[in-house]
Amino acid sequence: MSTTTTLQKAGDPSGNPGDATPSDGLKAGLKNRHLSMIAIGGVIGAGLFVGSGGGIAKTGPAILISYALVGAMVVFVMRMLGEMAAASPNSGSFSAYADRALGRWAGFSIGWLYWFFWVVVLAVEATAGAVILEGWVPAVPQWAWALIVMAVLTVTNLGSVSSYGEFEFWFAGIKVVAIGAFVVIGMLAVFGVLPGSDNPGAGFAHLTDTGGFMPNGWGSILTGVLMVVFSFMGSEIVTLAAGESEDPRRAVTKATNSVIWRIGVFYLGSIFIVLTLLPWNDASIVKKGSYVAALDSIGIAHAGQIMNVIVLTAVLSCLNSGLYTASRMAFSLGERGDAPKSFAKVNAKGVPTAAILGSVVFGFIAVYFNYAFKDTVFSFLLNSSGAIALFVWLVICLTQLRMRKILVREAPEKLTVKMWLFPYLTWATAAMITFVLGYMVYDKDNRETVMLSLLVAAVVLVIGVVRDVRRKAAERA
């Protein structure tokens, strides 16, 4: 099969920019405003709000370098993915591209690993949301809240793709407004010009006045990288959603071009504010969480509850997007014959019902494991999916190296978005991801996660290769 034919089969039959009618049965129900917020919200996970305190405590102000390094890595990966997605918008995104560029075994393996990652995330986020909700309404047990939020968002996803888009639009909007307000208010407090602030406003002094900018040495930056890298997972969701948008190429191009400022403002900007409002070793950063501690230092009343609302919004956003992402990946795998055929069927509204239900069932099972076998079965699920984000990014790099050559040869007019400094920056990004994985093996706190993730990846890879060999043998027979 020629590459041109394959590109058409992927959901772009006409080759015209902005074709709003996917060929795979899905509906173009996502508006441009939905895609814009999905792109913005995709890089703002609950991990940013609840996980940054530990990174600051380990690394000090130099955590900004850790965030910058991981942020640059994500920008480069998104640029590569944007190049391929703009050429051929597809609900399977990088899995479908790996299928074409590296082989069926690659698309099968990374697709199922990515699905596995997100269904485990469903359980993690449902539990995180349940903890907050139980604190507000203790009469309802935590496990019931987890099931309730999962059920509500399942119904939302089953309704239509526009329902998912609308929920995500408002979830992401709340996160964006919250961080934007935090940065503005925090900056005023930093320079002592915020009326009524309890913070003395030391300017940038806190970046160096407690042991210097790098109090724990260069090695702590790498430790910081490991602590923050997983909070960036989700930036690639927009390329899966683009296939169901009004103008896929425009959406992907816009999302790819804006990822730099999104990471700069939401991650580096907000963490910078925390580090300038408080000394990095202030005990409240770990005890209360970095954002709550910063708001408390200003004198914002009920900062903890305000942050609980924002974190709950981030959790619901992640659940909503996680279910959408897992179901679309399952749908794409079903289309390619790598998952049950029922996953590739859509209802009258263009919703892959079986793919959604199949994903959420596993999510419900994982929630059960989290309460019944937290330290055994669920711990294994959590650790064995932990490094999959890095595997996905590495596969995107390797896929783009091959896909660029294919596109130049077969459809150069579709290269509307191009990776910078190709192929050197692609290879450099792949090397950095590989280094991070290697450092995880070296680091005793992350060794179990990466080794279990490699084990699961190896099992899935073997299954993918065996299936590919059998398929080719059947074709020759």
Short mmCIF file of C-alpha atoms in Angstrom, two decimals:
data_model
loop_
_atom_site.label_atom_id
_atom_site.label_comp_id
_atom_site.label_asym_id
_atom_site.label_seq_id
_atom_site.Cartn_x
_atom_site.Cartn_y
_atom_site.Cartn_z
CA MET A 1 0.00 0.00 0.00
CA SER A 2 1.42 3.42 -0.92
CA THR A 3 1.95 6.08 1.71
CA THR A 4 -0.51 8.39 0.00
CA THR A 5 -3.19 5.72 0.23
CA THR A 6 -2.30 5.12 3.85
CA LEU A 7 -2.54 8.81 4.66
CA GLN A 8 -5.97 8.91 3.09
CA LYS A 9 -7.07 5.86 5.04
CA ALA A 10 -6.06 7.64 8.23
CA GLY A 11 -8.94 10.05 7.98
CA ASP A 12 -7.95 12.60 5.34
CA PRO A 13 -9.52 11.32 2.12
CA SER A 14 -9.46 14.58 0.23
CA GLY A 15 -6.10 15.89 1.32
CA ASN A 16 -7.67 19.34 1.67
CA PRO A 17 -6.76 21.43 4.68
CA GLY A 18 -9.54 21.77 7.15
CA ASP A 19 -11.60 18.80 5.98
CA ALA A 20 -14.17 18.60 8.76
CA THR A 21 -15.59 15.18 7.95
CA PRO A 22 -13.52 12.31 9.35
CA SER A 23 -13.63 9.18 7.20
CA ASP A 24 -13.62 6.84 10.19
CA GLY A 25 -17.19 7.42 11.37
CA LEU A 26 -16.38 9.90 14.14
CA LYS A 27 -18.17 13.25 14.04
CA ALA A 28 -16.49 16.64 13.72
CA GLY A 29 -18.20 17.86 16.89
CA LEU A 30 -15.36 19.82 18.50
CA LYS A 31 -15.37 23.56 17.87
CA ASN A 32 -12.20 25.60 17.60
CA ARG A 33 -12.79 27.06 21.08
CA HIS A 34 -13.00 23.49 22.44
CA LEU A 35 -9.68 22.56 20.81
CA SER A 36 -8.03 25.73 22.08
CA MET A 37 -8.99 24.96 25.68
CA ILE A 38 -8.16 21.25 25.32
CA ALA A 39 -4.69 22.31 24.15
CA ILE A 40 -4.27 24.73 27.06
CA GLY A 41 -5.82 22.44 29.68
CA GLY A 42 -3.80 19.46 28.49
CA VAL A 43 -0.62 20.85 30.03
CA ILE A 44 -2.25 21.80 33.35
CA GLY A 45 -2.74 18.61 35.32
CA ALA A 46 -3.47 18.11 39.00
CA GLY A 47 0.21 17.18 39.38
CA LEU A 48 1.18 20.82 38.89
CA PHE A 49 -0.90 21.87 41.90
CA VAL A 50 -0.20 18.99 44.28
CA GLY A 51 3.21 17.68 43.23
CA SER A 52 5.35 20.78 42.83
CA GLY A 53 6.05 21.20 46.55
CA GLY A 54 8.14 18.04 46.76
CA GLY A 55 10.22 19.10 43.76
CA ILE A 56 10.91 22.50 45.30
CA ALA A 57 11.96 20.90 48.60
CA LYS A 58 14.41 18.54 46.84
CA THR A 59 15.88 20.97 44.33
CA GLY A 60 15.37 24.51 45.63
CA PRO A 61 15.01 27.43 43.20
CA ALA A 62 16.88 25.35 40.61
CA ILE A 63 13.62 23.42 40.12
CA LEU A 64 12.97 26.12 37.52
CA ILE A 65 15.75 24.57 35.44
CA SER A 66 14.15 21.14 35.87
CA TYR A 67 10.82 22.52 34.65
CA ALA A 68 12.54 24.33 31.77
CA LEU A 69 14.37 21.16 30.64
CA VAL A 70 11.24 19.01 30.72
CA GLY A 71 9.23 21.85 29.18
CA ALA A 72 11.70 22.10 26.28
CA MET A 73 11.50 18.34 25.79
CA VAL A 74 7.69 18.50 25.63
CA VAL A 75 7.80 21.46 23.22
CA PHE A 76 10.04 19.50 20.86
CA VAL A 77 7.94 16.34 21.10
CA MET A 78 4.78 18.36 20.44
CA ARG A 79 6.40 19.99 17.42
CA MET A 80 7.22 16.55 15.98
CA LEU A 81 3.73 15.28 16.73
CA GLY A 82 2.26 18.46 15.27
CA GLU A 83 4.14 17.89 12.03
CA MET A 84 2.61 14.44 11.63
CA ALA A 85 -0.85 15.37 12.91
CA ALA A 86 -1.14 18.40 10.62
CA ALA A 87 -0.29 16.16 7.67
CA SER A 88 -2.78 13.47 8.70
CA PRO A 89 -5.21 14.19 11.58
CA ASN A 90 -6.12 10.88 13.20
CA SER A 91 -7.88 9.72 16.36
CA GLY A 92 -5.02 7.26 16.91
CA SER A 93 -2.40 10.02 16.65
CA PHE A 94 1.14 8.78 17.35
CA SER A 95 0.01 5.14 17.50
CA ALA A 96 -1.36 5.34 13.96
CA TYR A 97 1.77 7.16 12.76
CA ALA A 98 4.04 4.57 14.39
CA ASP A 99 1.95 1.90 12.69
CA ARG A 100 2.78 3.38 9.29
CA ALA A 101 6.35 4.52 9.88
CA LEU A 102 7.82 1.77 12.09
CA GLY A 103 5.48 -1.20 11.58
CA ARG A 104 2.24 -2.69 12.81
CA TRP A 105 3.99 -4.04 15.90
CA ALA A 106 4.98 -0.49 16.93
CA GLY A 107 1.50 1.00 16.52
CA PHE A 108 -0.03 -1.93 18.38
CA SER A 109 2.44 -1.74 21.27
CA ILE A 110 2.46 1.99 21.92
CA GLY A 111 -1.30 2.23 21.39
CA TRP A 112 -2.12 -0.38 24.04
CA LEU A 113 0.51 0.98 26.45
CA TYR A 114 -0.97 4.46 26.13
CA TRP A 115 -4.49 3.10 26.69
CA PHE A 116 -3.22 1.24 29.77
CA PHE A 117 -1.63 4.42 31.10
CA TRP A 118 -4.84 6.41 30.88
CA VAL A 119 -7.18 3.80 32.36
CA VAL A 120 -4.89 3.60 35.39
CA VAL A 121 -4.90 7.41 35.56
CA LEU A 122 -8.72 7.23 35.69
CA ALA A 123 -8.51 5.37 38.98
CA VAL A 124 -5.83 7.68 40.41
CA GLU A 125 -7.73 10.84 39.55
CA ALA A 126 -11.12 9.45 40.63
CA THR A 127 -9.64 8.65 44.03
CA ALA A 128 -7.99 12.09 44.30
CA GLY A 129 -11.30 13.76 43.54
CA ALA A 130 -13.10 11.49 46.00
CA VAL A 131 -10.74 12.54 48.81
CA ILE A 132 -11.67 16.20 48.29
CA LEU A 133 -15.40 15.51 47.94
CA GLU A 134 -15.47 13.30 51.05
CA GLY A 135 -13.91 16.17 52.98
CA TRP A 136 -16.84 18.35 51.95
CA VAL A 137 -19.56 15.71 52.30
CA PRO A 138 -18.28 13.05 54.74
CA ALA A 139 -21.65 11.27 54.81
CA VAL A 140 -20.81 9.79 51.39
CA PRO A 141 -17.88 7.32 51.58
CA GLN A 142 -14.79 7.93 49.51
CA TRP A 143 -15.28 4.89 47.25
CA ALA A 144 -18.82 6.07 46.43
CA TRP A 145 -17.56 9.50 45.40
CA ALA A 146 -14.98 7.84 43.13
CA LEU A 147 -17.71 5.83 41.41
CA ILE A 148 -19.99 8.87 41.16
CA VAL A 149 -17.44 11.09 39.39
CA MET A 150 -16.47 8.23 37.07
CA ALA A 151 -20.12 7.54 36.23
CA VAL A 152 -20.95 11.21 35.56
CA LEU A 153 -18.04 11.70 33.18
CA THR A 154 -18.79 8.38 31.47
CA VAL A 155 -22.29 9.64 30.71
CA THR A 156 -20.78 12.89 29.42
CA ASN A 157 -18.47 11.06 27.04
CA LEU A 158 -21.25 8.75 25.87
CA GLY A 159 -23.45 11.71 24.99
CA SER A 160 -21.42 13.21 22.15
CA VAL A 161 -17.94 14.46 21.44
CA SER A 162 -19.27 18.01 21.79
CA SER A 163 -20.34 17.17 25.38
CA TYR A 164 -16.78 16.18 26.17
CA GLY A 165 -15.52 19.33 24.48
CA GLU A 166 -17.93 21.58 26.39
CA PHE A 167 -17.06 20.09 29.78
CA GLU A 168 -13.36 20.35 29.02
CA PHE A 169 -13.79 23.93 27.82
CA TRP A 170 -15.11 25.00 31.23
CA PHE A 171 -12.78 22.77 33.27
CA ALA A 172 -9.74 24.13 31.41
CA GLY A 173 -11.12 27.66 31.61
CA ILE A 174 -11.27 27.51 35.41
CA LYS A 175 -7.68 26.24 35.56
CA VAL A 176 -6.42 28.94 33.21
CA VAL A 177 -8.19 31.75 35.08
CA ALA A 178 -6.95 30.41 38.42
CA ILE A 179 -3.30 30.22 37.38
CA GLY A 180 -3.48 33.53 35.55
CA ALA A 181 -4.90 35.24 38.65
CA PHE A 182 -2.27 33.53 40.83
CA VAL A 183 0.58 34.81 38.63
CA VAL A 184 -0.76 38.39 38.51
CA ILE A 185 -1.60 38.63 42.23
CA GLY A 186 1.63 36.88 43.16
CA MET A 187 3.77 39.21 41.07
CA LEU A 188 2.20 42.26 42.69
CA ALA A 189 2.91 40.75 46.13
CA VAL A 190 6.50 39.92 45.17
CA PHE A 191 7.23 43.62 44.63
CA GLY A 192 5.22 44.73 47.65
CA VAL A 193 2.54 46.62 45.70
CA LEU A 194 -0.45 44.35 46.42
CA PRO A 195 -2.87 46.19 48.73
CA GLY A 196 -3.43 44.34 52.01
CA SER A 197 -0.79 41.66 51.34
CA ASP A 198 0.80 39.96 54.36
CA ASN A 199 3.90 39.08 52.33
CA PRO A 200 6.78 41.54 52.85
CA GLY A 201 7.57 41.48 49.13
CA ALA A 202 11.26 40.61 48.87
CA GLY A 203 11.41 40.90 45.09
CA PHE A 204 13.66 38.18 43.62
CA ALA A 205 15.77 37.82 46.79
CA HIS A 206 14.31 34.44 47.78
CA LEU A 207 15.81 32.88 44.63
CA THR A 208 19.29 33.15 46.14
CA ASP A 209 19.07 34.13 49.83
CA THR A 210 18.81 30.60 51.27
CA GLY A 211 21.85 28.63 50.17
CA GLY A 212 21.96 30.13 46.70
CA PHE A 213 20.00 29.32 43.53
CA MET A 214 21.24 25.74 43.51
CA PRO A 215 21.48 24.81 47.22
CA ASN A 216 21.57 21.05 46.67
CA GLY A 217 23.98 20.96 43.72
CA TRP A 218 23.66 20.10 40.04
CA GLY A 219 22.47 16.57 40.73
CA SER A 220 19.30 17.88 42.32
CA ILE A 221 18.23 19.28 38.94
CA LEU A 222 18.05 15.74 37.56
CA THR A 223 16.11 14.65 40.64
CA GLY A 224 13.77 17.54 39.96
CA VAL A 225 13.36 16.40 36.35
CA LEU A 226 12.16 12.99 37.53
CA MET A 227 9.73 14.61 39.96
CA VAL A 228 8.12 16.98 37.44
CA VAL A 229 8.26 15.08 34.14
CA PHE A 230 4.99 13.20 34.66
CA SER A 231 2.98 16.34 35.40
CA PHE A 232 3.42 17.27 31.72
CA MET A 233 1.64 14.18 30.39
CA GLY A 234 -1.49 15.14 28.48
CA SER A 235 -0.12 17.77 26.12
CA GLU A 236 -0.54 15.33 23.23
CA ILE A 237 -4.31 14.92 23.77
CA VAL A 238 -5.10 17.76 21.37
CA THR A 239 -3.67 15.78 18.45
CA LEU A 240 -6.10 12.92 19.13
CA ALA A 241 -9.01 15.33 19.49
CA ALA A 242 -8.11 17.23 16.31
CA GLY A 243 -9.54 14.42 14.18
CA GLU A 244 -13.01 15.30 15.51
CA SER A 245 -12.71 19.06 15.05
CA GLU A 246 -14.07 21.48 12.48
CA ASP A 247 -10.63 22.31 11.10
CA PRO A 248 -8.06 19.68 12.13
CA ARG A 249 -4.98 21.19 10.51
CA ARG A 250 -5.62 24.67 11.86
CA ALA A 251 -6.26 23.26 15.35
CA VAL A 252 -3.06 21.21 15.40
CA THR A 253 -0.95 24.03 13.99
CA LYS A 254 -2.30 26.52 16.53
CA ALA A 255 -1.83 24.10 19.46
CA THR A 256 1.71 23.26 18.39
CA ASN A 257 2.72 26.89 17.95
CA SER A 258 1.29 27.93 21.33
CA VAL A 259 2.78 25.17 23.48
CA ILE A 260 5.86 27.26 24.31
CA TRP A 261 3.98 30.13 25.97
CA ARG A 262 1.55 27.71 27.64
CA ILE A 263 4.37 25.89 29.40
CA GLY A 264 6.20 29.15 30.07
CA VAL A 265 3.24 30.84 31.77
CA PHE A 266 1.51 27.95 33.53
CA TYR A 267 4.51 25.98 34.74
CA LEU A 268 7.56 28.23 34.88
CA GLY A 269 5.52 31.36 35.63
CA SER A 270 3.53 29.94 38.53
CA ILE A 271 6.46 28.07 40.11
CA PHE A 272 8.56 31.22 39.78
CA ILE A 273 5.92 33.12 41.79
CA VAL A 274 5.99 30.48 44.57
CA LEU A 275 9.79 30.67 44.78
CA THR A 276 9.81 34.47 44.99
CA LEU A 277 7.07 34.69 47.61
CA LEU A 278 8.65 32.15 49.99
CA PRO A 279 12.12 30.74 50.74
CA TRP A 280 12.41 27.36 48.99
CA ASN A 281 12.91 25.53 52.30
CA ASP A 282 9.83 26.99 54.00
CA ALA A 283 8.15 24.01 55.70
CA SER A 284 4.68 25.11 54.59
CA ILE A 285 5.50 24.44 50.91
CA VAL A 286 5.56 20.70 51.53
CA LYS A 287 3.04 20.65 54.38
CA LYS A 288 0.31 22.70 52.69
CA GLY A 289 1.34 22.49 49.05
CA SER A 290 3.27 25.14 47.14
CA TYR A 291 0.28 27.15 45.91
CA VAL A 292 -1.63 27.11 49.20
CA ALA A 293 1.54 28.16 51.05
CA ALA A 294 2.08 31.02 48.61
CA LEU A 295 -1.54 32.21 48.93
CA ASP A 296 -1.35 31.96 52.72
CA SER A 297 1.78 34.12 52.72
CA ILE A 298 -0.15 36.84 50.91
CA GLY A 299 -3.04 36.57 53.35
CA ILE A 300 -5.67 35.14 51.00
CA ALA A 301 -8.48 33.84 53.21
CA HIS A 302 -9.51 30.19 52.86
CA ALA A 303 -6.58 29.51 50.52
CA GLY A 304 -6.76 25.78 51.20
CA GLN A 305 -10.41 25.48 50.18
CA ILE A 306 -9.86 27.68 47.13
CA MET A 307 -7.07 25.38 46.03
CA ASN A 308 -9.23 22.30 46.73
CA VAL A 309 -11.80 23.64 44.25
CA ILE A 310 -9.10 24.25 41.64
CA VAL A 311 -7.49 20.84 42.22
CA LEU A 312 -10.90 19.15 41.97
CA THR A 313 -11.45 20.96 38.66
CA ALA A 314 -8.06 19.74 37.45
CA VAL A 315 -8.93 16.19 38.56
CA LEU A 316 -12.29 16.24 36.77
CA SER A 317 -10.61 17.67 33.68
CA CYS A 318 -8.02 14.88 33.74
CA LEU A 319 -10.75 12.26 34.22
CA ASN A 320 -12.79 13.70 31.37
CA SER A 321 -9.82 13.85 29.01
CA GLY A 322 -8.42 10.52 30.21
CA LEU A 323 -11.61 8.67 29.36
CA TYR A 324 -11.87 10.45 26.02
CA THR A 325 -8.22 9.71 25.18
CA ALA A 326 -8.35 6.05 26.20
CA SER A 327 -11.56 5.47 24.25
CA ARG A 328 -10.23 7.13 21.07
CA MET A 329 -7.04 5.13 21.23
CA ALA A 330 -9.12 1.95 21.70
CA PHE A 331 -11.28 3.05 18.76
CA SER A 332 -8.21 3.54 16.54
CA LEU A 333 -6.77 0.16 17.58
CA GLY A 334 -10.11 -1.45 16.74
CA GLU A 335 -10.11 0.23 13.32
CA ARG A 336 -6.68 -1.21 12.57
CA GLY A 337 -7.65 -4.70 13.72
CA ASP A 338 -5.51 -4.52 16.86
CA ALA A 339 -8.48 -4.47 19.28
CA PRO A 340 -11.97 -5.99 19.26
CA LYS A 341 -13.89 -4.89 16.15
CA SER A 342 -16.71 -3.57 18.33
CA PHE A 343 -14.34 -0.81 19.53
CA ALA A 344 -14.31 0.61 16.00
CA LYS A 345 -18.10 0.96 15.81
CA VAL A 346 -19.80 4.31 16.43
CA ASN A 347 -23.42 5.15 17.19
CA ALA A 348 -25.61 7.65 15.35
CA LYS A 349 -23.87 10.52 17.15
CA GLY A 350 -20.44 9.31 16.03
CA VAL A 351 -19.49 8.13 19.53
CA PRO A 352 -17.48 4.89 19.91
CA THR A 353 -19.70 3.48 22.66
CA ALA A 354 -17.96 0.11 23.05
CA ALA A 355 -14.53 1.74 23.21
CA ILE A 356 -15.72 4.12 25.94
CA LEU A 357 -17.40 1.38 27.98
CA GLY A 358 -14.44 -0.97 27.58
CA SER A 359 -12.09 1.72 28.86
CA VAL A 360 -14.28 2.78 31.76
CA VAL A 361 -14.86 -0.82 32.88
CA PHE A 362 -11.12 -1.26 33.33
CA GLY A 363 -11.08 2.12 35.09
CA PHE A 364 -13.77 0.93 37.53
CA ILE A 365 -11.81 -2.27 38.16
CA ALA A 366 -8.69 -0.20 38.86
CA VAL A 367 -10.69 1.94 41.32
CA TYR A 368 -11.74 -1.26 43.09
CA PHE A 369 -8.13 -2.44 43.24
CA ASN A 370 -7.14 0.93 44.71
CA TYR A 371 -9.40 0.30 47.70
CA ALA A 372 -9.18 -3.51 48.03
CA PHE A 373 -5.54 -4.21 47.04
CA LYS A 374 -3.83 -0.84 47.20
CA ASP A 375 -0.38 -2.09 48.22
CA THR A 376 -0.30 -5.06 45.84
CA VAL A 377 -2.35 -5.10 42.63
CA PHE A 378 -2.94 -1.36 42.37
CA SER A 379 0.65 -0.57 43.32
CA PHE A 380 1.75 -2.80 40.44
CA LEU A 381 -0.64 -1.07 38.02
CA LEU A 382 0.56 2.35 39.13
CA ASN A 383 4.26 1.58 38.93
CA SER A 384 4.04 -0.41 35.71
CA SER A 385 2.35 2.50 33.93
CA GLY A 386 4.53 5.22 35.43
CA ALA A 387 7.20 5.51 32.73
CA ILE A 388 4.89 5.00 29.74
CA ALA A 389 4.75 8.77 29.14
CA LEU A 390 8.46 8.69 28.35
CA PHE A 391 8.06 5.63 26.10
CA VAL A 392 5.36 7.48 24.15
CA TRP A 393 7.56 10.54 23.68
CA LEU A 394 10.49 8.38 22.56
CA VAL A 395 8.34 6.56 20.00
CA ILE A 396 7.08 9.92 18.69
CA CYS A 397 10.72 10.93 18.07
CA LEU A 398 11.56 7.71 16.23
CA THR A 399 8.33 7.83 14.25
CA GLN A 400 8.88 11.41 13.12
CA LEU A 401 12.34 10.55 11.81
CA ARG A 402 10.74 8.04 9.42
CA MET A 403 7.54 9.93 8.70
CA ARG A 404 9.37 13.07 7.54
CA LYS A 405 11.11 11.06 4.80
CA ILE A 406 7.84 9.41 3.79
CA LEU A 407 5.99 12.72 3.64
CA VAL A 408 8.74 14.43 1.65
CA ARG A 409 8.65 11.58 -0.85
CA GLU A 410 4.90 11.02 -1.09
CA ALA A 411 3.03 14.16 0.03
CA PRO A 412 5.36 17.16 0.55
CA GLU A 413 2.45 19.61 0.30
CA LYS A 414 1.17 18.27 3.64
CA LEU A 415 4.25 19.42 5.55
CA THR A 416 2.58 22.58 6.81
CA VAL A 417 4.21 22.24 10.24
CA LYS A 418 7.88 21.26 10.39
CA MET A 419 10.13 20.15 13.22
CA TRP A 420 12.93 22.63 13.84
CA LEU A 421 16.54 21.70 12.92
CA PHE A 422 15.51 18.29 11.60
CA PRO A 423 16.91 15.69 12.17
CA TYR A 424 19.41 16.97 14.76
CA LEU A 425 16.91 18.29 17.30
CA THR A 426 14.81 15.13 16.95
CA TRP A 427 17.82 12.96 17.76
CA ALA A 428 18.81 15.26 20.64
CA THR A 429 15.30 15.00 22.13
CA ALA A 430 15.33 11.21 21.80
CA ALA A 431 18.73 11.15 23.53
CA MET A 432 17.43 13.32 26.39
CA ILE A 433 14.41 11.06 26.92
CA THR A 434 16.66 8.00 26.90
CA PHE A 435 18.95 9.68 29.44
CA VAL A 436 16.00 10.42 31.75
CA LEU A 437 14.91 6.76 31.54
CA GLY A 438 18.45 5.67 32.31
CA TYR A 439 18.65 8.03 35.27
CA MET A 440 15.38 6.60 36.57
CA VAL A 441 17.03 3.17 36.64
CA TYR A 442 19.95 4.67 38.56
CA ASP A 443 17.69 6.54 41.03
CA LYS A 444 16.49 4.15 43.73
CA ASP A 445 13.19 5.99 44.21
CA ASN A 446 12.22 5.54 40.55
CA ARG A 447 13.92 2.24 39.73
CA GLU A 448 10.89 0.06 40.44
CA THR A 449 8.63 2.25 38.30
CA VAL A 450 10.81 2.19 35.22
CA MET A 451 11.67 -1.53 35.53
CA LEU A 452 8.00 -2.57 35.90
CA SER A 453 7.04 -0.25 33.04
CA LEU A 454 9.75 -1.84 30.88
CA LEU A 455 8.46 -5.29 31.83
CA VAL A 456 4.90 -4.45 30.77
CA ALA A 457 6.20 -2.76 27.61
CA ALA A 458 8.26 -5.86 26.75
CA VAL A 459 5.22 -8.15 27.14
CA VAL A 460 3.05 -5.93 24.93
CA LEU A 461 5.88 -5.58 22.40
CA VAL A 462 6.31 -9.36 22.15
CA ILE A 463 2.56 -9.76 21.57
CA GLY A 464 2.72 -7.06 18.89
CA VAL A 465 5.65 -8.66 17.08
CA VAL A 466 4.07 -12.14 17.19
CA ARG A 467 0.81 -10.75 15.79
CA ASP A 468 2.71 -8.96 13.04
CA VAL A 469 4.65 -12.10 12.08
CA ARG A 470 1.46 -14.17 11.99
CA ARG A 471 -0.35 -11.54 9.93
CA LYS A 472 2.45 -11.44 7.35
CA ALA A 473 2.55 -15.23 7.22
CA ALA A 474 -1.20 -15.33 6.61
CA GLU A 475 -0.85 -12.76 3.80
CA ARG A 476 1.82 -14.89 2.08
CA ALA A 477 -0.24 -18.10 2.42
#
